[in-house]
CSV table of C-alpha atoms in Angstrom, one decimal:
chain,number,residue,atom,x,y,z
A,688,MET,CA,7.2,52.3,-75.2
A,689,ARG,CA,4.7,53.2,-72.5
A,690,ARG,CA,5.9,52.6,-69.0
A,691,SER,CA,3.6,51.0,-66.4
A,692,PRO,CA,2.8,53.1,-63.4
A,693,PRO,CA,4.6,52.1,-60.3
A,694,LEU,CA,3.0,49.4,-58.2
A,695,ARG,CA,2.4,51.7,-55.3
A,696,GLN,CA,0.4,54.1,-57.5
A,697,HIS,CA,-1.6,51.2,-59.0
A,698,LEU,CA,-2.6,49.9,-55.6
A,699,ALA,CA,-3.6,53.3,-54.5
A,700,LYS,CA,-6.1,53.5,-57.3
A,701,ILE,CA,-7.8,50.0,-56.9
A,702,LEU,CA,-7.8,49.5,-53.1
A,703,PRO,CA,-10.4,52.1,-52.4
A,704,ARG,CA,-12.8,50.4,-54.8
A,705,LEU,CA,-12.5,47.1,-53.0
A,706,ARG,CA,-13.3,48.4,-49.5
A,707,HIS,CA,-16.6,47.8,-47.8
A,708,ARG,CA,-18.4,50.5,-46.0
A,709,ASP,CA,-17.0,49.3,-42.7
A,710,GLY,CA,-13.5,49.8,-44.0
A,711,ARG,CA,-12.5,46.1,-44.3
A,712,PHE,CA,-11.3,44.4,-47.4
A,713,PRO,CA,-13.4,41.5,-48.8
A,714,MET,CA,-10.4,39.1,-48.8
A,715,THR,CA,-9.8,39.6,-45.1
A,716,PRO,CA,-11.4,36.7,-43.3
A,717,ARG,CA,-13.4,37.4,-40.2
A,718,VAL,CA,-11.5,36.0,-37.2
A,719,PRO,CA,-13.4,35.8,-34.0
A,720,PRO,CA,-11.7,37.1,-30.9
A,721,THR,CA,-9.5,34.6,-29.2
A,722,ARG,CA,-10.9,33.4,-25.9
A,723,ILE,CA,-8.7,31.8,-23.3
A,724,SER,CA,-10.4,28.7,-22.0
A,725,ALA,CA,-10.5,27.9,-18.4
A,726,ASN,CA,-9.3,24.4,-19.3
A,727,ARG,CA,-6.4,25.7,-21.4
A,728,GLY,CA,-3.9,23.0,-21.7
A,729,ALA,CA,-6.3,20.2,-20.9
A,730,GLY,CA,-5.9,17.0,-22.8
A,731,LEU,CA,-2.5,15.8,-23.9
A,732,PHE,CA,-0.6,18.6,-22.2
A,733,GLY,CA,-3.2,19.3,-19.5
A,734,GLU,CA,-2.9,19.0,-15.7
A,735,PRO,CA,-1.9,15.5,-14.6
A,736,ALA,CA,-4.7,13.2,-13.3
A,737,PRO,CA,-5.0,13.2,-9.5
A,738,GLU,CA,-2.9,10.6,-7.8
A,739,ALA,CA,-4.7,7.4,-6.9
A,740,LYS,CA,-5.2,6.8,-3.2
A,741,PRO,CA,-2.8,4.3,-1.8
A,742,LEU,CA,-4.3,0.9,-1.0
A,743,ALA,CA,-4.6,0.3,2.7
A,744,TRP,CA,-2.7,-2.3,4.7
A,745,ARG,CA,-4.5,-3.9,7.7
A,746,ALA,CA,-3.2,-4.6,11.1
A,747,ASN,CA,-5.1,-6.8,13.6
A,748,ILE,CA,-3.8,-6.1,17.1
A,749,ASP,CA,-4.4,-7.7,20.5
A,750,GLY,CA,-3.0,-7.5,24.0
A,751,GLY,CA,-3.6,-9.7,27.0
A,752,SER,CA,-2.8,-10.1,30.6
A,753,ARG,CA,-3.2,-13.2,32.8
A,754,GLY,CA,-4.2,-11.7,36.1
A,755,ASN,CA,-4.8,-8.1,35.1
A,756,PRO,CA,-2.2,-7.1,36.2
A,757,GLY,CA,-0.2,-10.1,35.4
A,758,PRO,CA,2.0,-11.7,32.8
A,759,ALA,CA,1.2,-9.8,29.6
A,760,SER,CA,2.0,-9.8,25.9
A,761,TYR,CA,0.7,-8.6,22.5
A,762,GLY,CA,0.1,-10.0,19.1
A,763,VAL,CA,-0.1,-8.3,15.7
A,764,VAL,CA,-1.0,-9.6,12.3
A,765,ILE,CA,-0.1,-7.4,9.3
A,766,ARG,CA,-1.8,-7.9,6.0
A,767,ASP,CA,-0.9,-6.3,2.7
A,768,PRO,CA,-3.5,-4.6,0.4
A,769,ARG,CA,-4.1,-8.0,-1.2
A,770,GLY,CA,-5.1,-9.5,2.1
A,771,GLU,CA,-2.0,-11.7,2.4
A,772,ILE,CA,-0.2,-11.9,5.7
A,773,ALA,CA,3.0,-9.8,5.5
A,774,ALA,CA,4.2,-10.1,9.2
A,775,ARG,CA,3.3,-11.7,12.5
A,776,LEU,CA,4.5,-9.8,15.6
A,777,LYS,CA,4.4,-11.0,19.2
A,778,LYS,CA,6.2,-10.1,22.3
A,779,TYR,CA,6.0,-10.7,26.1
A,780,ILE,CA,6.2,-7.4,27.8
A,781,GLY,CA,6.3,-8.4,31.5
A,782,ARG,CA,3.7,-7.9,34.2
A,783,THR,CA,1.1,-5.3,33.4
A,784,THR,CA,-2.6,-4.8,32.5
A,785,ASN,CA,-4.7,-5.8,29.5
A,786,ASN,CA,-5.1,-2.2,28.4
A,787,VAL,CA,-1.4,-1.4,28.5
A,788,ALA,CA,-0.7,-4.6,26.5
A,789,GLU,CA,-3.3,-3.5,23.9
A,790,TYR,CA,-1.5,-0.2,23.5
A,791,TYR,CA,1.8,-2.0,23.1
A,792,GLY,CA,0.3,-4.0,20.3
A,793,LEU,CA,-1.0,-0.8,18.6
A,794,ILE,CA,2.5,0.9,18.8
A,795,ALA,CA,4.1,-2.2,17.4
A,796,ALA,CA,1.8,-2.1,14.4
A,797,LEU,CA,2.4,1.6,13.9
A,798,ASP,CA,6.2,1.1,14.1
A,799,TYR,CA,6.0,-1.6,11.5
A,800,ALA,CA,4.0,0.7,9.2
A,801,GLN,CA,6.6,3.5,9.6
A,802,SER,CA,9.5,1.2,9.1
A,803,ASN,CA,8.0,-0.1,5.8
A,804,SER,CA,6.8,3.3,4.5
A,805,ILE,CA,3.2,2.3,4.6
A,806,LYS,CA,1.0,5.2,3.5
A,807,ALA,CA,-2.4,3.8,4.4
A,808,LEU,CA,-3.2,1.6,7.4
A,809,ARG,CA,-6.3,0.3,9.0
A,810,VAL,CA,-6.0,-1.1,12.5
A,811,GLU,CA,-8.6,-3.5,13.9
A,812,SER,CA,-8.8,-4.2,17.6
A,813,ASP,CA,-11.4,-5.9,19.9
A,814,SER,CA,-10.6,-3.4,22.7
A,815,GLU,CA,-13.4,-1.0,22.6
A,816,LEU,CA,-11.6,1.2,25.2
A,817,LEU,CA,-8.5,1.6,23.0
A,818,VAL,CA,-10.4,2.2,19.8
A,819,LYS,CA,-12.7,4.9,21.3
A,820,GLN,CA,-9.7,6.6,23.0
A,821,MET,CA,-7.8,6.7,19.7
A,822,GLN,CA,-11.0,8.1,18.0
A,823,GLY,CA,-11.4,10.7,20.7
A,824,GLN,CA,-14.7,9.4,22.0
A,825,TYR,CA,-13.2,8.4,25.4
A,826,LYS,CA,-10.8,10.4,27.5
A,827,VAL,CA,-7.6,8.8,28.7
A,828,LYS,CA,-7.6,9.1,32.5
A,829,SER,CA,-5.2,6.3,33.5
A,830,ALA,CA,-1.7,7.5,34.2
A,831,ASP,CA,-0.3,4.3,32.8
A,832,LEU,CA,-2.1,4.7,29.5
A,833,LYS,CA,-1.5,8.4,28.9
A,834,PRO,CA,2.1,8.2,27.6
A,835,LEU,CA,1.3,5.2,25.5
A,836,TYR,CA,-1.8,7.0,24.1
A,837,GLU,CA,0.2,10.1,23.3
A,838,ARG,CA,2.9,8.1,21.5
A,839,ALA,CA,0.4,6.1,19.5
A,840,LYS,CA,-1.5,9.2,18.5
A,841,LYS,CA,1.7,10.9,17.3
A,842,MET,CA,2.7,7.9,15.3
A,843,SER,CA,-0.7,7.5,13.7
A,844,GLN,CA,-0.7,11.1,12.6
A,845,ALA,CA,2.5,10.5,10.7
A,846,ILE,CA,0.7,8.0,8.4
A,847,PRO,CA,-1.2,9.9,5.6
A,848,ALA,CA,-4.2,7.6,5.7
A,849,PHE,CA,-4.9,6.0,9.1
A,850,ARG,CA,-8.1,4.7,10.7
A,851,ILE,CA,-8.8,2.4,13.6
A,852,ASP,CA,-12.0,0.3,14.0
A,853,HIS,CA,-13.5,-2.0,16.6
A,854,VAL,CA,-14.1,-5.6,15.7
A,855,TYR,CA,-15.5,-8.6,17.5
A,856,ARG,CA,-13.1,-11.0,19.2
A,857,GLU,CA,-13.9,-13.7,16.7
A,858,GLN,CA,-12.6,-11.5,13.9
A,859,ASN,CA,-9.4,-10.8,15.8
A,860,ARG,CA,-8.5,-14.4,16.6
A,861,ASP,CA,-5.2,-14.6,14.8
A,862,ALA,CA,-3.8,-11.7,16.8
A,863,ASP,CA,-5.2,-13.1,20.0
A,864,LEU,CA,-3.5,-16.4,19.4
A,865,LEU,CA,-0.1,-14.7,18.9
A,866,ALA,CA,-0.5,-12.8,22.2
A,867,ASN,CA,-1.2,-16.1,24.0
A,868,GLU,CA,1.7,-17.8,22.3
A,869,ALA,CA,4.1,-15.1,23.5
A,870,MET,CA,2.9,-15.7,27.1
A,871,ASP,CA,3.0,-19.5,26.7
A,872,GLU,CA,6.6,-19.4,25.4
A,873,VAL,CA,7.8,-17.5,28.5
A,874,SER,CA,5.9,-19.7,31.0
A,875,GLY,CA,7.0,-22.9,29.3
A,876,LYS,CA,3.5,-24.0,28.4
A,877,PRO,CA,2.6,-25.5,25.0
A,878,PRO,CA,1.2,-23.0,22.5
A,879,ALA,CA,-2.4,-22.1,23.0
A,880,VAL,CA,-4.9,-23.7,20.7
A,881,ALA,CA,-7.5,-21.0,21.4
A,882,SER,CA,-7.5,-17.8,23.4
A,883,ARG,CA,-7.6,-18.5,27.1
A,884,ASN,CA,-7.0,-15.2,28.9
A,885,ALA,CA,-9.8,-13.1,30.3
A,886,LYS,CA,-10.0,-9.5,29.3
A,887,VAL,CA,-11.7,-7.0,31.5
A,888,GLU,CA,-13.1,-3.9,29.7
A,889,ASN,CA,-15.8,-1.5,30.8
A,890,GLY,CA,-16.8,-3.7,33.7
A,891,LYS,CA,-17.3,-6.8,31.6
A,892,SER,CA,-15.3,-10.0,31.2
A,893,LYS,CA,-14.6,-11.8,27.9
A,894,ILE,CA,-13.9,-15.4,28.9
A,895,GLU,CA,-13.4,-18.5,26.8
A,896,ASN,CA,-12.7,-22.1,28.0
A,897,ARG,CA,-13.6,-21.9,31.7
A,898,ASN,CA,-11.5,-24.0,34.0
A,899,SER,CA,-13.2,-26.3,36.6
A,900,ILE,CA,-12.2,-24.3,39.7
A,901,PRO,CA,-14.3,-24.4,42.9
A,902,THR,CA,-16.1,-21.2,43.8
A,903,ILE,CA,-14.1,-18.9,46.1
A,904,LYS,CA,-15.5,-15.8,47.8
A,905,VAL,CA,-12.8,-13.0,47.9
A,906,ARG,CA,-13.0,-9.4,49.0
A,907,ALA,CA,-11.2,-6.9,46.7
A,908,ARG,CA,-10.7,-3.1,46.3
A,909,PHE,CA,-11.0,-1.2,43.1
A,910,ARG,CA,-8.5,1.5,42.5
A,911,SER,CA,-7.3,3.3,39.3
A,912,GLY,CA,-9.1,0.9,37.0
A,913,ILE,CA,-7.7,-2.2,38.7
A,914,LEU,CA,-9.3,-4.7,41.0
A,915,TYR,CA,-7.0,-5.7,43.8
A,916,PRO,CA,-7.8,-8.9,45.9
A,917,LEU,CA,-7.5,-8.2,49.7
A,918,GLU,CA,-6.9,-11.9,50.3
A,919,ASP,CA,-4.4,-14.4,49.0
A,920,VAL,CA,-5.9,-16.6,46.2
A,921,ASP,CA,-4.5,-20.0,45.5
A,922,LEU,CA,-5.0,-20.4,41.7
A,923,PRO,CA,-2.9,-22.0,39.0
A,924,ASP,CA,-1.1,-19.5,36.7
A,925,GLY,CA,-3.3,-18.7,33.7
A,926,ALA,CA,-6.5,-19.8,35.4
A,927,GLU,CA,-9.7,-18.0,34.2
A,928,VAL,CA,-12.3,-16.9,36.7
A,929,GLU,CA,-15.7,-15.2,36.4
A,930,ILE,CA,-16.1,-12.2,38.7
A,931,LEU,CA,-19.5,-11.2,40.2
A,932,LEU,CA,-19.2,-7.7,41.7
A,933,ARG,CA,-21.2,-6.8,44.8
A,934,PRO,CA,-20.3,-3.5,46.5
A,935,THR,CA,-19.9,-3.6,50.3
A,936,SER,CA,-19.9,-0.8,52.8
A,937,LYS,CA,-16.5,0.6,53.8
A,938,SER,CA,-15.3,-0.5,57.2
């Protein structure tokens, strides 16, 4: 019985016949070189989608002083991303100026945001001075405002997404009413139906509901952003006046 040659010998005879000139075997499929894509892993197991930006809360703030300086307070209305009122804040802060009261209102809004872990906050104020100081457009020269500004700036920087914008007084009426309510509650007056306090900013007065008071001519001295009367003025508490400035020569 003839024995078959060993398998190794058999393959050694037929394999050379099957080879192409380039040395490859015909049954070997051509496999293109593997390229590592820059988007490797994209798709199901790719990089996670970027996180959506948090929806912004809105805070309308207002501060007022009857007398400037005089009895002062602030009001804050906080709205959630859906526009619904989440909180109303108001507080009487004693005798001070309008601008100080405005900063107290801003700090109250920022404190609420931090206490409630709010990541995005838009503040609206009708105080052009405060807004432009917080935006860096105006310098803070008043010694009374500097510590309040520095505190508010530090608190705002702790919120990932923060902005502050100026709005007209009509758009800030809810916060204005709260500020007046806080002053009325301390003075024992009925709650204000509309804003009555005069705000002095950048040499202009914002006045609503003028009272029927006879015209009085009074000399005053302007110092550190505040106008001080040089004569006693007999006016009811909370009275609103219109000021016409006319510089006089120093005596």
